[in-house]
Short mmCIF file of C-alpha atoms in Angstrom, two decimals:
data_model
loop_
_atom_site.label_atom_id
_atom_site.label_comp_id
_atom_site.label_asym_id
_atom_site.label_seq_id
_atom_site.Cartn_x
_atom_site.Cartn_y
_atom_site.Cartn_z
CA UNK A 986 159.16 -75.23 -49.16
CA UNK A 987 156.86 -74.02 -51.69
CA UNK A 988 154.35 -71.35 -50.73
CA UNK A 989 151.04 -71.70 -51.80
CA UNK A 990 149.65 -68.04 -53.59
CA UNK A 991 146.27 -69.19 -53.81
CA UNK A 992 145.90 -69.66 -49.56
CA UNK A 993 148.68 -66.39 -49.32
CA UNK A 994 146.18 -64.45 -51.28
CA UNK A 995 142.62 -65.57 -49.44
CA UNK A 996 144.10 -65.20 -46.22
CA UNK A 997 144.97 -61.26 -47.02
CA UNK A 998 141.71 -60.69 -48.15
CA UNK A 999 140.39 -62.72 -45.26
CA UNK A 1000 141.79 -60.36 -42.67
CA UNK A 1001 141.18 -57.16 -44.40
CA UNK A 1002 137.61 -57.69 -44.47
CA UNK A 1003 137.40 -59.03 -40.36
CA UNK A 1004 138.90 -55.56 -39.41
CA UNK A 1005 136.41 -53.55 -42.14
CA UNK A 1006 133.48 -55.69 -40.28
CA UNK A 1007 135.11 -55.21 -36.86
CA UNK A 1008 135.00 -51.26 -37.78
CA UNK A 1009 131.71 -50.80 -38.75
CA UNK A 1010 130.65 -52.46 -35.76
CA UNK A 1011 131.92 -50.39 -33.34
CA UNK A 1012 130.88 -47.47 -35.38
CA UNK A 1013 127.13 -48.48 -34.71
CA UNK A 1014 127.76 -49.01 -31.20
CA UNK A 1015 128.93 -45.55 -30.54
CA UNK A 1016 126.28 -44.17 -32.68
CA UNK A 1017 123.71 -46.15 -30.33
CA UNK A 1018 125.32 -45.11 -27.43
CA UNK A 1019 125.23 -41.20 -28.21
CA UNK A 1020 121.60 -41.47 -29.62
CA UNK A 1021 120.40 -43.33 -26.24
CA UNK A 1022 122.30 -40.46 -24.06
CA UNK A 1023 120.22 -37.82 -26.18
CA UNK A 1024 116.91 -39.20 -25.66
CA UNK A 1025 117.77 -39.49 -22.12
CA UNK A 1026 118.43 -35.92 -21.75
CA UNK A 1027 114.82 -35.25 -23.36
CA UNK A 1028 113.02 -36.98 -21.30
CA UNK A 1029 111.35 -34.66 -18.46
CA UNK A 1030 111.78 -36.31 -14.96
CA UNK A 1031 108.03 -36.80 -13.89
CA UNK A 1032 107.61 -38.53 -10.61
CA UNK A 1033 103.96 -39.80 -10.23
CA UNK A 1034 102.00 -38.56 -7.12
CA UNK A 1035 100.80 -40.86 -4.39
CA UNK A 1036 97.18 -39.85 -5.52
CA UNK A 1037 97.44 -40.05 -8.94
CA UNK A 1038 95.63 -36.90 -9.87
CA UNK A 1039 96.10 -36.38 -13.58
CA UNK A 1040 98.36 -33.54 -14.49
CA UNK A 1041 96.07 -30.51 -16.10
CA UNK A 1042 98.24 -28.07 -18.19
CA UNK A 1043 98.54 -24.71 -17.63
CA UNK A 1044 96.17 -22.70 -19.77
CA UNK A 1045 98.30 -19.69 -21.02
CA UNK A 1046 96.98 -15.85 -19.40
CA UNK A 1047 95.07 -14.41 -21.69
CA UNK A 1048 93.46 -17.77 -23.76
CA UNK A 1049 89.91 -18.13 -23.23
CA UNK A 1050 88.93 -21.42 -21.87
CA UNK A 1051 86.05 -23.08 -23.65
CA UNK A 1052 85.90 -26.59 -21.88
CA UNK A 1053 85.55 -25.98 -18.75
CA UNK A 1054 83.85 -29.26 -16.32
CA UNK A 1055 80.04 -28.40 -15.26
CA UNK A 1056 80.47 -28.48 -11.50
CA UNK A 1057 79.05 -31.41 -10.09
CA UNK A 1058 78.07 -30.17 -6.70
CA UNK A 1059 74.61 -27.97 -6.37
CA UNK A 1060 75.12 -24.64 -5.62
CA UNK A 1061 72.87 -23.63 -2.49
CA UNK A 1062 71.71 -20.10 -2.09
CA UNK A 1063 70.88 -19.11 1.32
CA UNK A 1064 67.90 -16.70 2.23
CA UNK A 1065 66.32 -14.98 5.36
CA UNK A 1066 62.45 -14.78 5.48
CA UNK A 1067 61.85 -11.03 6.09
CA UNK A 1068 59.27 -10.99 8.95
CA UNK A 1069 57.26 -7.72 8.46
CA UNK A 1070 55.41 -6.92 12.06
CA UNK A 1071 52.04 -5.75 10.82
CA UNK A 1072 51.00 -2.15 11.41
CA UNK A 1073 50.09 -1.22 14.89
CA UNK A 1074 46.73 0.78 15.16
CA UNK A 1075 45.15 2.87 18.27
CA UNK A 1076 41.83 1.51 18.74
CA UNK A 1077 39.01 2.12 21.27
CA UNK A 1078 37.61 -0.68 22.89
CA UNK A 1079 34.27 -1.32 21.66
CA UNK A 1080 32.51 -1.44 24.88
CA UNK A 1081 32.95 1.95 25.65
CA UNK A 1082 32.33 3.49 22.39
CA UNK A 1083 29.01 1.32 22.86
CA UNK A 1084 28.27 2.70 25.71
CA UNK A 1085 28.69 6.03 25.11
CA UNK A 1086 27.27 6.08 21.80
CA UNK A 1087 24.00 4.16 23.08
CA UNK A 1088 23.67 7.40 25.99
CA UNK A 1089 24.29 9.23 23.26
CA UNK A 1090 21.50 8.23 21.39
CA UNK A 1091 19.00 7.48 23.70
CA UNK A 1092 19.34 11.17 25.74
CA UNK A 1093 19.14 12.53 21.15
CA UNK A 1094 16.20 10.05 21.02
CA UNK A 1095 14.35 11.42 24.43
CA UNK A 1096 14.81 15.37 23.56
CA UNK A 1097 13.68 15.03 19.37
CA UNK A 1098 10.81 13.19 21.34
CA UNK A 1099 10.36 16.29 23.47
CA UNK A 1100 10.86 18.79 20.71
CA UNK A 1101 9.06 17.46 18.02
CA UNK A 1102 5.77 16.91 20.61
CA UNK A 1103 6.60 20.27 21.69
CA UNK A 1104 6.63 21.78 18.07
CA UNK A 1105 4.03 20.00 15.88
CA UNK A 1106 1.21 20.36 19.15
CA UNK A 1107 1.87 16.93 21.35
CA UNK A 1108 2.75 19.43 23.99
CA UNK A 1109 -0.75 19.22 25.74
CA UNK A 1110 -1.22 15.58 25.16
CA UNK A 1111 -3.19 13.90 27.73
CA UNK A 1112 -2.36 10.57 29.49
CA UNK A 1113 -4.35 7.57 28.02
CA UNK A 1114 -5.51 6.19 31.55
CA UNK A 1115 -6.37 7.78 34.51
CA UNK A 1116 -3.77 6.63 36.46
CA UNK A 1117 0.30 6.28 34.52
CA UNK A 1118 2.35 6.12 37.65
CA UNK A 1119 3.04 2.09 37.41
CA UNK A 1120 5.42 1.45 34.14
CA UNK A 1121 5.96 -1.92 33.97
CA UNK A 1122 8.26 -1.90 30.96
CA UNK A 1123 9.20 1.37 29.63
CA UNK A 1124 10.35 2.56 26.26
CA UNK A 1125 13.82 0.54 25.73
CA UNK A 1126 15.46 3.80 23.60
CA UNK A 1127 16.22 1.03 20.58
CA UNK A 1128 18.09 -1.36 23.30
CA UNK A 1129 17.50 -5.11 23.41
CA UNK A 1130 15.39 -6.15 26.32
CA UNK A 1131 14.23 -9.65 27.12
CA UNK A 1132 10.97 -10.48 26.71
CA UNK A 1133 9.28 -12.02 30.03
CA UNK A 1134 6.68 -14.15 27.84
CA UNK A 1135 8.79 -15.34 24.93
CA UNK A 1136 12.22 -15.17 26.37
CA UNK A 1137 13.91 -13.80 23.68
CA UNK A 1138 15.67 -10.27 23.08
CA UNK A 1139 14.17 -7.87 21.08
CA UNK A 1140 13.61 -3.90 21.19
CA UNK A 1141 10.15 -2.53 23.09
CA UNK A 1142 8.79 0.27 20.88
CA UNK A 1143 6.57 1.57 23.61
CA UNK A 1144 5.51 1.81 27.28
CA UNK A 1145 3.37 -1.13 29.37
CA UNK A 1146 1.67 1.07 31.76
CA UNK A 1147 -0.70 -1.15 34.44
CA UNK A 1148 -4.04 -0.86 34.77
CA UNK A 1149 -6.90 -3.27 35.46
CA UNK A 1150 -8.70 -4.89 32.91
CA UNK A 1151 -11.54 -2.79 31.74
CA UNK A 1152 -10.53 0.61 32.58
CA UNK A 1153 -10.93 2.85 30.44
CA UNK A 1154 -8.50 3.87 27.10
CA UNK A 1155 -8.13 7.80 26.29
CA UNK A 1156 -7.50 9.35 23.15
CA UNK A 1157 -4.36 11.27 24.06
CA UNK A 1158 -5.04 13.85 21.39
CA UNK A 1159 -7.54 14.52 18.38
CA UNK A 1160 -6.96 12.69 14.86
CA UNK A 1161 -8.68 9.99 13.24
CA UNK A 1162 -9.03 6.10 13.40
CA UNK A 1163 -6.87 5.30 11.18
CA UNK A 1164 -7.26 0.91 11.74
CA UNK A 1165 -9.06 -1.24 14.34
CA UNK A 1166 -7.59 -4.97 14.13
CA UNK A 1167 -7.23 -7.81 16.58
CA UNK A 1168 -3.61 -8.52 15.93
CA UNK A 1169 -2.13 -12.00 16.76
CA UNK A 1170 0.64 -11.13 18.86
CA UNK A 1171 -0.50 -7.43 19.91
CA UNK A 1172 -4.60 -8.34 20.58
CA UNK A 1173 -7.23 -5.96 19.70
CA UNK A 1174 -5.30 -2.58 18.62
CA UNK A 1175 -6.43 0.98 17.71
CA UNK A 1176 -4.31 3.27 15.55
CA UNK A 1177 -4.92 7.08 15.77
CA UNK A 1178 -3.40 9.58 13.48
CA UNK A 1179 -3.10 12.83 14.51
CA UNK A 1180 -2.48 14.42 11.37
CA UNK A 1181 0.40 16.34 12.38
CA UNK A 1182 3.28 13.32 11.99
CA UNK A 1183 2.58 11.81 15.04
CA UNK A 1184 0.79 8.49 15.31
CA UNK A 1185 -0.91 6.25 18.68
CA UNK A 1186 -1.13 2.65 18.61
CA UNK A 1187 -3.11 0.98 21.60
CA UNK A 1188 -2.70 -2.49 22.52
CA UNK A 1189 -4.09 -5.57 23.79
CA UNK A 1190 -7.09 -3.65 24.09
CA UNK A 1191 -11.27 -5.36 25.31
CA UNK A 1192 -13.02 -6.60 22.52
CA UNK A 1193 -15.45 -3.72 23.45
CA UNK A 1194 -14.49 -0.48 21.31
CA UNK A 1195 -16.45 2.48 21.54
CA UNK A 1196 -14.89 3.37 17.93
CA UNK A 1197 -14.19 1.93 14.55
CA UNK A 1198 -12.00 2.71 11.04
CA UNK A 1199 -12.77 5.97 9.82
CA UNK A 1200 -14.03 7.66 13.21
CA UNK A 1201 -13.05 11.57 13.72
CA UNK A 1202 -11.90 11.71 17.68
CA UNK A 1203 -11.26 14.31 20.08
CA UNK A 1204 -8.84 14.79 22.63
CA UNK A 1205 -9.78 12.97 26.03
CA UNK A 1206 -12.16 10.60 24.18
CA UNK A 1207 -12.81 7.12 25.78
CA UNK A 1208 -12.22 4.68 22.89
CA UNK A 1209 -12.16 1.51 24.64
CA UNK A 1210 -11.19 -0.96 27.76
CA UNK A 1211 -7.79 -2.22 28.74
CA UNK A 1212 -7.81 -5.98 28.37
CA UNK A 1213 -5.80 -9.23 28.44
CA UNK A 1214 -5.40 -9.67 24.61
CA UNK A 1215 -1.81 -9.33 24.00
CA UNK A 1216 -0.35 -12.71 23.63
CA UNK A 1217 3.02 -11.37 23.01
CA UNK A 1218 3.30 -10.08 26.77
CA UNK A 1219 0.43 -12.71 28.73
CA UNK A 1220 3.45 -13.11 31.15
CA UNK A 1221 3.23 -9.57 33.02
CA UNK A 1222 0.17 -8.12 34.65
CA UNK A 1223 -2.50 -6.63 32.67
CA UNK A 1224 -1.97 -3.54 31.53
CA UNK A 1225 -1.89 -0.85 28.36
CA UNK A 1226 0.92 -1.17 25.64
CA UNK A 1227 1.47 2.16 24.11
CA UNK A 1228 2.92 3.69 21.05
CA UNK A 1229 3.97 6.70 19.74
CA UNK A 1230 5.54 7.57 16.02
CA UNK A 1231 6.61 10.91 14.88
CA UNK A 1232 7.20 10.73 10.56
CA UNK A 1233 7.91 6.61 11.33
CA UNK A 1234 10.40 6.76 14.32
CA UNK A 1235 8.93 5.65 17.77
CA UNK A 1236 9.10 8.28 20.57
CA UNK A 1237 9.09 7.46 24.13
CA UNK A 1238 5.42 8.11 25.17
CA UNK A 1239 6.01 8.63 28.52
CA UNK A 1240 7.91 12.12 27.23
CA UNK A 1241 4.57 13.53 25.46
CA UNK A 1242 1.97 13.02 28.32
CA UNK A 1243 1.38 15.51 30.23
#
């Protein structure tokens, strides 16, 4: 038989090229395969966590961090009040400094009564009734004392000595008038200065004087009546209310008669 060169012929170059195709094939496979097992091998092996916290990289020692998170949560300082116990002082109780200090004064206020009569001539002073042994409200020394008509507290300046109405009123030493008034709460009063510091007031005197403003008197001189003028103490039995001032502070007049 007769072969044919044309089929010969495309049948060799038929097969050469299958096996150049087949080649390059497996070529790229194995090229694949190798590039595939690389990657693997760069891949780390992370394993997520079961809370899923994101991973924060390590910032190198040494690098200063810059973005740091604000914290969230407020910070709480804690403080202690300082309780500061205040200063613990030594005092006296004020009853017994009153106390003392009122004996005090009123024992001072009795013997400058007794001195200064003593030194400026009250010394001989004579008693301005005939009879001074019933004091119905002495000299209170610059104490409150109640007041039997009015009820209230106040100080008595001088000494109620009884006596019945219209008996007579003595000048207790020389001086002169120095005012004749009918007060409102004291009655009809007399005012002697004795020229020497000392000064009498009589009160809730008769309307009957035997002297007016101006008048020179003498020691042991009747100058008027004891009477029931004296509003301010109607409540007690009648009597004289006497006064006493040496240089503007009262003196208990019960310490300058003689």
């Amino acid at each position: 038989m007769k072969k044919n060169e044309l089929t010969d012929k495309h049948y060799g170059k038929g097969s050469k090229g299958f096996y150049a195709a087949l080649g390059i094939s497996a070529v790229m496979v194995a090229a694949a395969c190798l590039f595939a097992h690389k990657q693997g091998d760069a891949i780390p092996d992370i394993k997520p966590s079961a809370n899923k916290t994101p991973i924060v990289a390590e910032t190198p020692v040494g690098k200063r961090v810059t973005d740091i998170p604000k914290a969230t949560v407020p910070a709480y300082s804690i403080t202690s009040a300082i309780v500061t116990a205040p200063p613990v002082k030594e005092t006296i109780p004020a009853a017994e400094i009153t106390v003392d200090a009122k004996a005090e004064a009123v024992e001072s206020f009795i013997e400058r009564g007794k001195a200064a009569a003593e030194a400026k001539g009250m010394n001989n002073a004579c008693a301005p009734l005939n009879d001074i042994s019933n004091v119905i409200e002495p000299f209170s020394s610059g104490e409150l004392v109640k007041n039997a008509t009015t009820g209230t507290w106040q100080t008595h300046n001088g000494a109620d000595i009884a006596a019945e109405v219209g008996s007579d009123v003595i000048a207790v030493e020389k001086g002169e008038i120095s005012s004749v008034s009918n007060d409102p709460l004291w009655g009809v009063s007399v005012v002697i200065d004795h020229k020497n510091g000392f000064v009498t007031r009589y009160c809730g005197l008769g309307a009957d004087l035997a002297v007016q403003q101006g008048d020179p008197v003498e020691r042991g001189a009747v100058i008027g009546a004891v009477g029931e003028t004296a509003d301010i103490e109607s409540a007690e039995a009648p009597h004289l209310h006497i006064e006493i001032t040496h240089n503007g502070a009262f003196v208990d007049p019960m310490t300058v008669f003689k």
